[in-house]
Short mmCIF file of C-alpha atoms in Angstrom, two decimals:
data_model
loop_
_atom_site.label_atom_id
_atom_site.label_comp_id
_atom_site.label_asym_id
_atom_site.label_seq_id
_atom_site.Cartn_x
_atom_site.Cartn_y
_atom_site.Cartn_z
CA ILE S 234 -38.15 -102.92 25.13
CA TRP S 235 -35.57 -101.98 22.60
CA ARG S 236 -35.24 -105.50 21.61
CA ARG S 237 -38.87 -105.88 21.16
CA ILE S 238 -39.14 -102.81 18.97
CA CYS S 239 -36.13 -103.69 17.01
CA GLY S 240 -37.09 -107.39 16.56
CA MET S 241 -33.56 -108.48 17.20
CA ASP S 242 -32.99 -112.26 17.67
CA ASP S 243 -32.33 -113.30 21.35
CA SER S 244 -29.48 -115.44 20.21
CA MET S 245 -27.49 -112.58 18.83
CA ASP S 246 -24.34 -111.79 20.78
CA GLY S 247 -24.38 -107.98 21.28
CA ILE S 248 -21.61 -105.53 21.71
CA ILE S 249 -21.50 -101.89 22.79
CA GLU S 250 -19.44 -99.53 20.76
CA GLU S 251 -18.39 -96.60 22.72
CA GLU S 252 -18.25 -93.03 21.41
CA ASN S 253 -14.58 -92.51 22.33
CA GLY S 254 -12.32 -94.97 20.68
CA MET S 255 -15.07 -97.18 19.42
CA ASN S 256 -13.81 -100.06 21.35
CA PRO S 257 -16.27 -103.02 21.59
CA VAL S 258 -17.47 -103.80 25.02
CA LYS S 259 -19.37 -106.98 25.94
CA SER S 260 -22.91 -106.19 27.03
CA ASN S 261 -23.13 -108.62 29.92
CA GLY S 262 -25.34 -110.97 28.16
CA ARG S 263 -27.97 -108.31 27.37
CA ASN S 264 -27.71 -108.69 23.52
CA VAL S 265 -27.49 -104.95 23.01
CA SER S 266 -25.57 -103.22 20.24
CA TRP S 267 -25.29 -99.37 20.09
CA VAL S 268 -23.28 -96.86 18.32
CA TRP S 269 -23.30 -93.37 20.00
CA ALA S 270 -23.66 -90.72 17.42
CA HIS S 271 -22.57 -87.70 19.45
CA THR S 272 -19.51 -87.00 17.18
CA GLU S 273 -18.52 -87.71 13.62
CA ARG S 274 -16.18 -90.68 12.99
CA PRO S 275 -14.04 -90.43 9.88
CA GLN S 276 -15.06 -93.81 8.68
CA GLU S 277 -18.76 -93.10 9.01
CA PRO S 278 -19.81 -89.41 9.23
CA VAL S 279 -22.96 -88.82 11.19
CA ALA S 280 -25.59 -86.58 9.70
CA ASP S 281 -26.67 -83.62 11.92
CA GLU S 282 -30.24 -85.02 12.30
CA HIS S 283 -28.77 -88.15 14.15
CA ARG S 284 -26.42 -86.34 16.49
CA GLY S 285 -27.37 -87.21 20.15
CA LYS S 286 -29.07 -90.41 19.09
CA ILE S 287 -27.95 -94.00 18.96
CA MET S 288 -27.78 -96.52 16.18
CA CYS S 289 -28.64 -100.25 16.39
CA ILE S 290 -25.96 -102.19 14.58
CA HIS S 291 -28.38 -104.99 13.72
CA CYS S 292 -31.36 -103.11 12.18
CA ARG S 293 -29.51 -99.94 11.37
CA GLY S 294 -32.34 -97.98 13.00
CA TRP S 295 -31.85 -94.80 14.87
CA PHE S 296 -33.02 -94.51 18.49
CA SER S 297 -33.93 -91.57 20.69
CA MET S 298 -35.25 -91.29 24.16
CA LYS S 299 -37.79 -88.82 25.28
CA THR S 300 -39.54 -88.21 28.65
CA ASN S 301 -42.63 -86.64 29.87
CA THR S 302 -44.91 -86.84 32.91
CA SER S 303 -45.74 -90.46 31.99
CA GLY S 304 -42.12 -91.69 31.83
CA TRP S 305 -39.55 -92.82 29.26
CA LYS S 306 -40.43 -93.44 25.66
CA PHE S 307 -38.08 -95.03 23.05
CA HIS S 308 -38.45 -93.88 19.52
CA LEU S 309 -37.11 -96.03 16.68
CA LYS S 310 -36.88 -94.72 13.10
CA ARG S 311 -36.28 -97.36 10.56
CA HIS S 312 -36.72 -97.17 6.77
CA GLY S 313 -38.48 -93.94 7.16
CA ILE S 314 -41.13 -95.32 9.64
CA THR S 315 -41.11 -94.27 13.37
CA GLU S 316 -42.17 -96.74 15.94
CA THR S 317 -42.61 -95.73 19.59
CA SER S 318 -42.69 -97.88 22.82
CA ASP S 319 -45.28 -97.52 25.49
CA PRO S 320 -44.27 -95.15 28.29
CA ILE S 321 -42.13 -96.59 31.11
CA PRO S 322 -43.32 -94.87 34.30
CA ILE S 323 -40.35 -93.66 36.17
CA ASP S 324 -39.40 -90.43 37.83
CA LEU S 325 -36.29 -89.54 35.75
CA SER S 326 -35.97 -85.99 36.92
CA GLN S 327 -34.80 -86.79 40.36
CA SER S 328 -33.91 -90.49 40.52
CA HIS S 329 -36.18 -91.08 43.41
CA ILE S 330 -35.30 -94.80 44.10
CA PRO S 331 -35.62 -95.73 47.84
CA PRO S 332 -32.91 -98.19 48.54
CA GLN S 333 -35.48 -100.40 50.61
CA GLN S 334 -37.32 -101.12 47.38
CA THR S 335 -34.47 -103.37 46.37
CA HIS S 336 -34.86 -105.64 49.37
CA ALA S 337 -37.97 -104.55 51.38
CA LEU S 338 -39.97 -107.48 49.83
CA GLU S 339 -37.42 -110.08 50.99
CA PRO S 340 -38.43 -111.29 54.46
CA LYS S 341 -35.79 -111.27 57.07
CA THR S 342 -35.75 -114.63 58.84
CA VAL S 343 -34.80 -115.16 62.52
CA GLY S 344 -35.79 -118.43 63.96
CA ASN S 345 -39.19 -119.21 62.84
CA SER S 346 -40.34 -115.68 62.29
CA LYS S 347 -40.31 -113.55 59.15
CA THR S 348 -40.54 -109.84 59.07
CA GLU S 349 -40.66 -107.21 56.28
CA ILE S 350 -39.18 -103.76 56.16
CA ASN S 351 -41.89 -101.00 55.73
CA PRO S 352 -40.03 -98.02 54.11
CA THR S 353 -42.94 -95.61 54.54
CA LYS S 354 -43.49 -93.00 57.26
CA TRP S 355 -40.09 -93.27 58.95
CA SER S 356 -40.92 -90.09 60.81
CA ASN S 357 -43.67 -91.77 62.72
CA LEU S 358 -40.98 -93.54 64.72
CA ILE S 359 -39.78 -90.38 66.33
CA ASP S 360 -41.51 -88.94 69.35
CA PRO S 361 -42.21 -85.22 68.65
CA ILE S 362 -41.57 -84.19 72.25
CA ARG S 363 -38.23 -85.98 72.32
CA LEU S 364 -37.39 -84.59 68.83
CA GLU S 365 -38.00 -81.02 69.93
CA SER S 366 -35.97 -81.47 73.00
CA LEU S 367 -33.15 -82.80 70.99
CA VAL S 368 -33.25 -79.90 68.58
CA ARG S 369 -33.38 -77.37 71.41
CA SER S 370 -30.23 -78.94 72.85
CA TRP S 371 -28.48 -78.60 69.49
CA LEU S 372 -29.48 -74.92 69.27
CA ASN S 373 -28.50 -74.12 72.79
CA GLU S 374 -25.09 -75.56 72.16
CA ASP S 375 -24.57 -73.59 69.08
CA ILE S 376 -25.89 -70.25 70.51
CA PRO S 377 -25.05 -70.09 74.20
CA ALA S 378 -25.13 -66.27 74.17
CA PHE S 379 -25.40 -63.74 71.36
CA ASP S 380 -26.02 -64.53 67.71
CA TYR S 381 -23.65 -62.07 66.15
CA GLY S 382 -24.16 -63.33 62.52
CA GLY S 383 -27.88 -62.89 63.02
CA TYR S 384 -27.36 -59.21 64.03
CA ILE S 385 -25.40 -58.72 60.84
CA VAL S 386 -27.98 -60.10 58.40
CA GLY S 387 -31.10 -58.91 60.16
CA ASP S 388 -34.58 -60.41 60.11
CA SER S 389 -35.90 -59.66 56.59
CA MET S 390 -37.70 -62.40 54.90
CA ASN S 391 -35.68 -64.58 52.59
CA SER S 392 -35.50 -67.97 50.98
CA ALA S 393 -32.70 -70.61 50.62
CA THR S 394 -32.21 -73.74 48.56
CA LEU S 395 -31.00 -77.08 50.01
CA TYR S 396 -28.62 -78.82 47.62
CA ALA S 397 -27.17 -82.37 47.59
CA LYS S 398 -23.63 -82.34 46.21
CA SER S 399 -22.52 -85.91 46.40
CA PRO S 400 -24.00 -89.39 45.87
CA GLY S 401 -25.67 -91.26 48.67
CA ILE S 402 -28.98 -92.21 50.39
CA LEU S 403 -31.00 -89.23 51.62
CA ALA S 404 -31.89 -89.59 55.41
CA GLY S 405 -32.60 -87.23 58.21
CA ILE S 406 -35.49 -85.22 56.86
CA PRO S 407 -37.60 -85.32 60.13
CA PHE S 408 -34.64 -83.85 62.10
CA ILE S 409 -33.98 -80.93 59.79
CA GLN S 410 -37.82 -80.40 59.57
CA ALA S 411 -37.77 -80.04 63.35
CA ILE S 412 -34.93 -77.58 63.24
CA PHE S 413 -36.70 -75.43 60.69
CA LYS S 414 -40.07 -75.60 62.49
CA LEU S 415 -38.67 -74.61 65.84
CA LEU S 416 -37.17 -71.39 64.19
CA ASN S 417 -40.52 -70.55 62.55
CA LEU S 418 -39.19 -71.56 59.08
CA LYS S 419 -41.12 -73.15 56.32
CA PHE S 420 -39.48 -75.99 54.57
CA LYS S 421 -40.65 -77.77 51.40
CA LEU S 422 -39.17 -80.84 49.75
CA LEU S 423 -38.83 -80.66 46.03
CA ASN S 424 -39.45 -83.42 43.42
CA SER S 425 -40.80 -86.06 45.68
CA TYR S 426 -37.57 -86.45 47.65
CA SER S 427 -37.82 -88.27 50.95
CA ASP S 428 -35.78 -90.34 53.21
CA GLY S 429 -34.39 -93.25 51.28
CA SER S 430 -34.09 -91.45 48.08
CA ARG S 431 -30.90 -92.16 46.03
CA LEU S 432 -28.84 -89.04 45.34
CA ILE S 433 -27.44 -89.57 41.76
CA ALA S 434 -25.41 -87.25 39.54
CA PRO S 435 -25.34 -84.63 37.95
CA PHE S 436 -24.83 -82.49 41.10
CA PRO S 437 -25.83 -80.27 42.69
CA ILE S 438 -29.39 -81.45 43.11
CA LYS S 439 -32.18 -79.27 44.58
CA ILE S 440 -33.54 -81.12 47.59
CA GLY S 441 -35.78 -78.43 49.17
CA VAL S 442 -36.42 -74.87 49.76
CA VAL S 443 -36.58 -72.90 53.11
CA ASN S 444 -38.45 -69.69 53.69
CA GLY S 445 -38.42 -67.29 56.57
CA GLN S 446 -36.37 -64.64 58.43
CA THR S 447 -32.80 -64.49 57.08
CA ASN S 448 -31.12 -64.67 60.64
CA HIS S 449 -33.18 -67.85 61.45
CA ILE S 450 -32.25 -69.56 58.17
CA LEU S 451 -28.60 -69.02 59.02
CA ILE S 452 -29.08 -70.21 62.49
CA ALA S 453 -30.52 -73.50 61.26
CA GLU S 454 -28.06 -73.83 58.38
CA ARG S 455 -25.06 -75.56 59.93
CA ILE S 456 -27.13 -77.69 62.40
CA ALA S 457 -29.40 -78.89 59.64
CA LEU S 458 -26.51 -79.63 57.26
CA ASN S 459 -24.39 -81.40 59.84
CA THR S 460 -27.40 -83.60 60.93
CA LEU S 461 -28.44 -84.37 57.30
CA SER S 462 -24.98 -85.15 56.06
CA ARG S 463 -24.08 -87.60 58.92
CA CYS S 464 -27.59 -89.34 58.91
CA SER S 465 -27.30 -89.65 55.11
CA GLY S 466 -23.72 -90.96 55.27
CA ILE S 467 -24.76 -93.73 57.68
CA ALA S 468 -27.82 -94.68 55.65
CA THR S 469 -25.61 -94.88 52.70
CA ARG S 470 -23.15 -97.28 54.40
CA ALA S 471 -26.02 -99.30 55.76
CA CYS S 472 -27.56 -99.54 52.30
CA ASN S 473 -24.25 -100.61 50.71
CA LEU S 474 -23.81 -103.27 53.38
CA ARG S 475 -27.45 -104.59 52.83
CA GLU S 476 -27.08 -104.62 49.06
CA LEU S 477 -23.71 -106.51 49.56
CA ALA S 478 -25.60 -109.14 51.64
CA ASN S 479 -28.44 -109.40 49.01
CA ALA S 480 -25.81 -109.75 46.15
CA ASN S 481 -24.31 -112.78 48.07
CA HIS S 482 -27.81 -114.23 48.99
CA TYR S 483 -27.28 -113.68 52.63
CA HIS S 484 -30.84 -113.41 54.12
CA GLY S 485 -29.87 -112.68 57.73
CA ILE S 486 -29.89 -109.44 59.47
CA ILE S 487 -27.07 -106.74 59.13
CA ALA S 488 -27.12 -104.79 62.41
CA ALA S 489 -25.36 -101.86 63.85
CA THR S 490 -24.01 -101.61 67.39
CA ARG S 491 -24.27 -99.38 70.39
CA LYS S 492 -21.00 -97.51 69.55
CA THR S 493 -22.96 -94.28 68.66
CA THR S 494 -22.06 -90.69 69.30
CA PRO S 495 -23.33 -89.37 72.65
CA GLY S 496 -26.32 -87.30 72.17
CA PHE S 497 -26.66 -88.22 68.44
CA ARG S 498 -27.85 -91.88 68.89
CA LEU S 499 -31.36 -91.26 67.69
CA VAL S 500 -30.09 -89.75 64.43
CA GLU S 501 -27.62 -92.44 63.78
CA LYS S 502 -29.91 -95.31 64.50
CA TYR S 503 -32.58 -93.63 62.28
CA GLY S 504 -29.97 -93.54 59.52
CA VAL S 505 -29.30 -97.22 59.76
CA LEU S 506 -33.06 -98.09 59.47
CA VAL S 507 -33.44 -95.78 56.36
CA GLY S 508 -30.51 -97.59 54.78
CA GLY S 509 -32.11 -101.15 55.24
CA CYS S 510 -30.20 -102.42 58.28
CA ASP S 511 -31.15 -103.24 61.81
CA THR S 512 -30.50 -100.94 64.76
CA HIS S 513 -29.70 -103.67 67.22
CA ARG S 514 -30.50 -102.67 70.76
CA MET S 515 -31.20 -99.05 71.11
CA ASP S 516 -29.90 -98.64 74.70
CA LEU S 517 -29.16 -100.60 77.91
CA SER S 518 -32.91 -100.97 78.62
CA SER S 519 -33.75 -102.47 75.22
CA MET S 520 -32.05 -105.87 75.70
CA ILE S 521 -29.91 -107.50 78.43
CA MET S 522 -26.43 -108.14 76.78
CA ILE S 523 -24.14 -110.01 79.05
CA LYS S 524 -20.58 -109.29 78.06
CA ASP S 525 -17.26 -110.66 79.46
CA ASN S 526 -17.11 -108.01 82.20
CA HIS S 527 -20.56 -109.00 83.44
CA VAL S 528 -19.49 -112.65 83.53
CA ALA S 529 -16.32 -111.86 85.35
CA ALA S 530 -18.37 -109.85 87.93
CA CYS S 531 -20.56 -112.89 88.43
CA GLY S 532 -17.66 -115.04 89.38
CA GLY S 533 -17.19 -116.39 85.82
CA SER S 534 -20.47 -118.13 85.68
CA ILE S 535 -22.46 -117.59 82.44
CA LYS S 536 -25.42 -119.51 83.88
CA SER S 537 -25.56 -117.31 87.04
CA ALA S 538 -25.46 -114.16 84.91
CA VAL S 539 -28.23 -115.40 82.61
CA LEU S 540 -30.46 -116.40 85.59
CA ASN S 541 -29.93 -113.02 87.28
CA ALA S 542 -30.83 -111.33 83.98
CA LYS S 543 -34.05 -113.47 83.57
CA ASN S 544 -35.16 -112.56 87.01
CA VAL S 545 -35.28 -108.82 86.33
CA GLY S 546 -35.90 -108.82 82.55
CA GLY S 547 -38.91 -111.14 82.62
CA PHE S 548 -40.39 -112.61 79.64
CA THR S 549 -40.43 -109.28 77.56
CA VAL S 550 -36.75 -108.66 77.41
CA LYS S 551 -34.33 -110.77 75.36
CA VAL S 552 -31.05 -111.90 76.91
CA GLU S 553 -27.90 -112.14 74.89
CA VAL S 554 -24.49 -113.47 75.90
CA GLU S 555 -21.25 -112.57 74.32
CA CYS S 556 -19.14 -115.82 73.90
CA LYS S 557 -15.55 -116.44 72.94
CA THR S 558 -15.76 -120.13 72.66
CA LEU S 559 -18.29 -122.74 71.56
CA GLU S 560 -18.39 -124.14 75.09
CA GLU S 561 -19.42 -120.82 76.42
CA ALA S 562 -22.21 -120.50 73.67
CA ILE S 563 -23.56 -123.95 74.72
CA GLU S 564 -23.47 -122.92 78.36
CA ALA S 565 -25.46 -119.77 77.56
CA GLY S 566 -27.95 -121.67 75.44
CA ASN S 567 -28.47 -124.24 78.19
CA ALA S 568 -28.93 -121.46 80.73
CA GLY S 569 -31.78 -120.05 78.67
CA ALA S 570 -30.13 -117.09 76.71
CA ASP S 571 -32.26 -115.99 73.69
CA VAL S 572 -29.27 -114.90 71.61
CA VAL S 573 -25.57 -115.81 71.68
CA MET S 574 -22.95 -113.65 70.06
CA LEU S 575 -20.02 -115.48 68.47
CA ASP S 576 -17.42 -112.67 69.14
CA ASN S 577 -14.11 -112.15 67.32
CA CYS S 578 -13.98 -115.47 65.32
CA LYS S 579 -10.67 -115.69 63.40
CA SER S 580 -12.32 -116.62 60.16
CA GLY S 581 -15.73 -117.02 58.52
CA LYS S 582 -15.19 -120.77 58.52
CA GLU S 583 -14.73 -120.80 62.23
CA MET S 584 -17.97 -118.86 62.74
CA HIS S 585 -19.85 -120.95 60.31
CA GLU S 586 -18.83 -124.17 62.07
CA LYS S 587 -19.63 -122.87 65.56
CA ALA S 588 -23.06 -121.60 64.35
CA MET S 589 -23.82 -124.86 62.67
CA LYS S 590 -23.23 -126.81 65.77
CA LEU S 591 -25.33 -124.47 67.84
CA LYS S 592 -28.23 -124.78 65.43
CA GLU S 593 -28.03 -128.56 65.62
CA LEU S 594 -28.17 -128.38 69.44
CA PHE S 595 -30.88 -125.66 69.92
CA GLN S 596 -32.61 -125.55 66.56
CA ASP S 597 -34.56 -122.31 66.21
CA GLN S 598 -34.63 -121.71 70.03
CA LEU S 599 -31.38 -119.82 69.79
CA ILE S 600 -30.52 -116.72 67.64
CA ILE S 601 -26.95 -116.80 66.46
CA GLU S 602 -25.13 -113.32 66.06
CA GLY S 603 -21.68 -112.87 64.73
CA SER S 604 -19.55 -109.81 65.53
CA GLY S 605 -16.16 -108.47 65.89
CA GLY S 606 -13.85 -106.98 63.29
CA LEU S 607 -16.33 -107.00 60.45
CA ASP S 608 -16.55 -104.44 57.69
CA GLU S 609 -17.02 -104.34 53.86
CA SER S 610 -13.62 -105.74 53.19
CA ASN S 611 -14.29 -109.20 55.01
CA ILE S 612 -18.02 -109.44 55.75
CA VAL S 613 -18.83 -111.68 52.79
CA GLU S 614 -16.61 -114.34 54.34
CA TYR S 615 -18.97 -114.47 57.30
CA PHE S 616 -22.22 -114.82 55.47
CA SER S 617 -23.64 -118.11 56.59
CA GLU S 618 -27.04 -119.66 56.58
CA PHE S 619 -26.49 -120.59 60.16
CA VAL S 620 -25.72 -117.09 61.31
CA ASP S 621 -28.88 -115.03 61.89
CA VAL S 622 -27.31 -111.58 62.56
CA LEU S 623 -23.96 -110.00 61.67
CA SER S 624 -23.29 -106.80 63.61
CA LEU S 625 -20.68 -104.12 63.01
CA SER S 626 -19.91 -100.54 63.84
CA ILE S 627 -21.82 -98.92 61.04
CA PHE S 628 -21.58 -95.46 62.77
CA GLN S 629 -17.74 -95.61 62.33
CA LYS S 630 -15.81 -95.29 59.13
CA PHE S 631 -18.83 -93.91 57.05
CA GLU S 632 -18.33 -90.95 54.67
CA CYS S 633 -20.65 -87.99 55.03
CA VAL S 634 -22.93 -87.01 52.15
CA ASP S 635 -22.26 -83.40 51.09
CA PHE S 636 -25.10 -80.82 51.27
CA SER S 637 -25.28 -77.08 51.18
CA LEU S 638 -27.88 -74.41 51.93
CA LYS S 639 -27.62 -71.22 49.82
CA ILE S 640 -29.57 -68.03 50.12
CA ASP S 641 -31.48 -67.52 46.89
#
């Protein structure tokens, strides 16, 4: 839009001149040239009227940016004439950019099927009765007897503001809403924030407001903050992994594992979904996964283990087999397994070659999952067109997002 207003030729090689030091910086092919006019430079003093604006090196015009409810507007003043761009609709005030928007429209392909992520109404996934039971267990754990702090502050009506204090992906709103509701507190989100919103500096950011009895606000405080910070941290890591896959043109699934915190699985799996990754199986009843111990207990026969699984799981439950070698994976495929996990491959090349051979033998009848020792430092090596799913322990090694709740 700036180039259109300026009339700058597309072939010009642009630079950016920074305010401090005025060192030219390449503009990554965007053909943009700015001079920031926040401070005076001895070689070119800046008039007061131009402070806080930017100057185009090519047309010598001064630019400013203004916002209103309709979005961004760029203003260019050149030779005494001011030109204004059309509004660019964007919510500048709160940087509400759900991470799923960057990849929700890209279908995930597994076998012959394609599915798309729907980032709306995440809360509809959660059974309200199960949610209330979960919240009650948290409150019972935190207050097994007397609430001494509640006695100190009393039950007068008050309000508190929820702040985000570090960057990340917001996730866990249904859980904190349930906490506040059970304590007869009213909670209102501010500025269109919702699960999936990016939290971007400057901090702190106002996320919401809680109203109700002071003692109830303080009962909810730590449980709500713990839940929100952990769920958001997991969503942030999941989002980073999904964006890493997208940047490297990997269109398979990035999945979590079942290495969750006892009693907190629903929150952690929810965070993975909000971040744009796959939950994998939710529990032992969701899918039959035959691991090395299962095979050993069946006398070492993968075929026997798969047939036993098929007998009880029926046609509605998938069967996956953890395989250390290509031979084991082929045996699992021939036995009728739906998914084979290539576990602990020593390199991405090894996994790629095994997966390619399995796809040659079984076509799209077999889903190939790769797992074992994967994280952000090495997962790119394992991106392969023949690997449908890469799974890792997203619930471990994540960094919590920082929130606080302050009485107004």
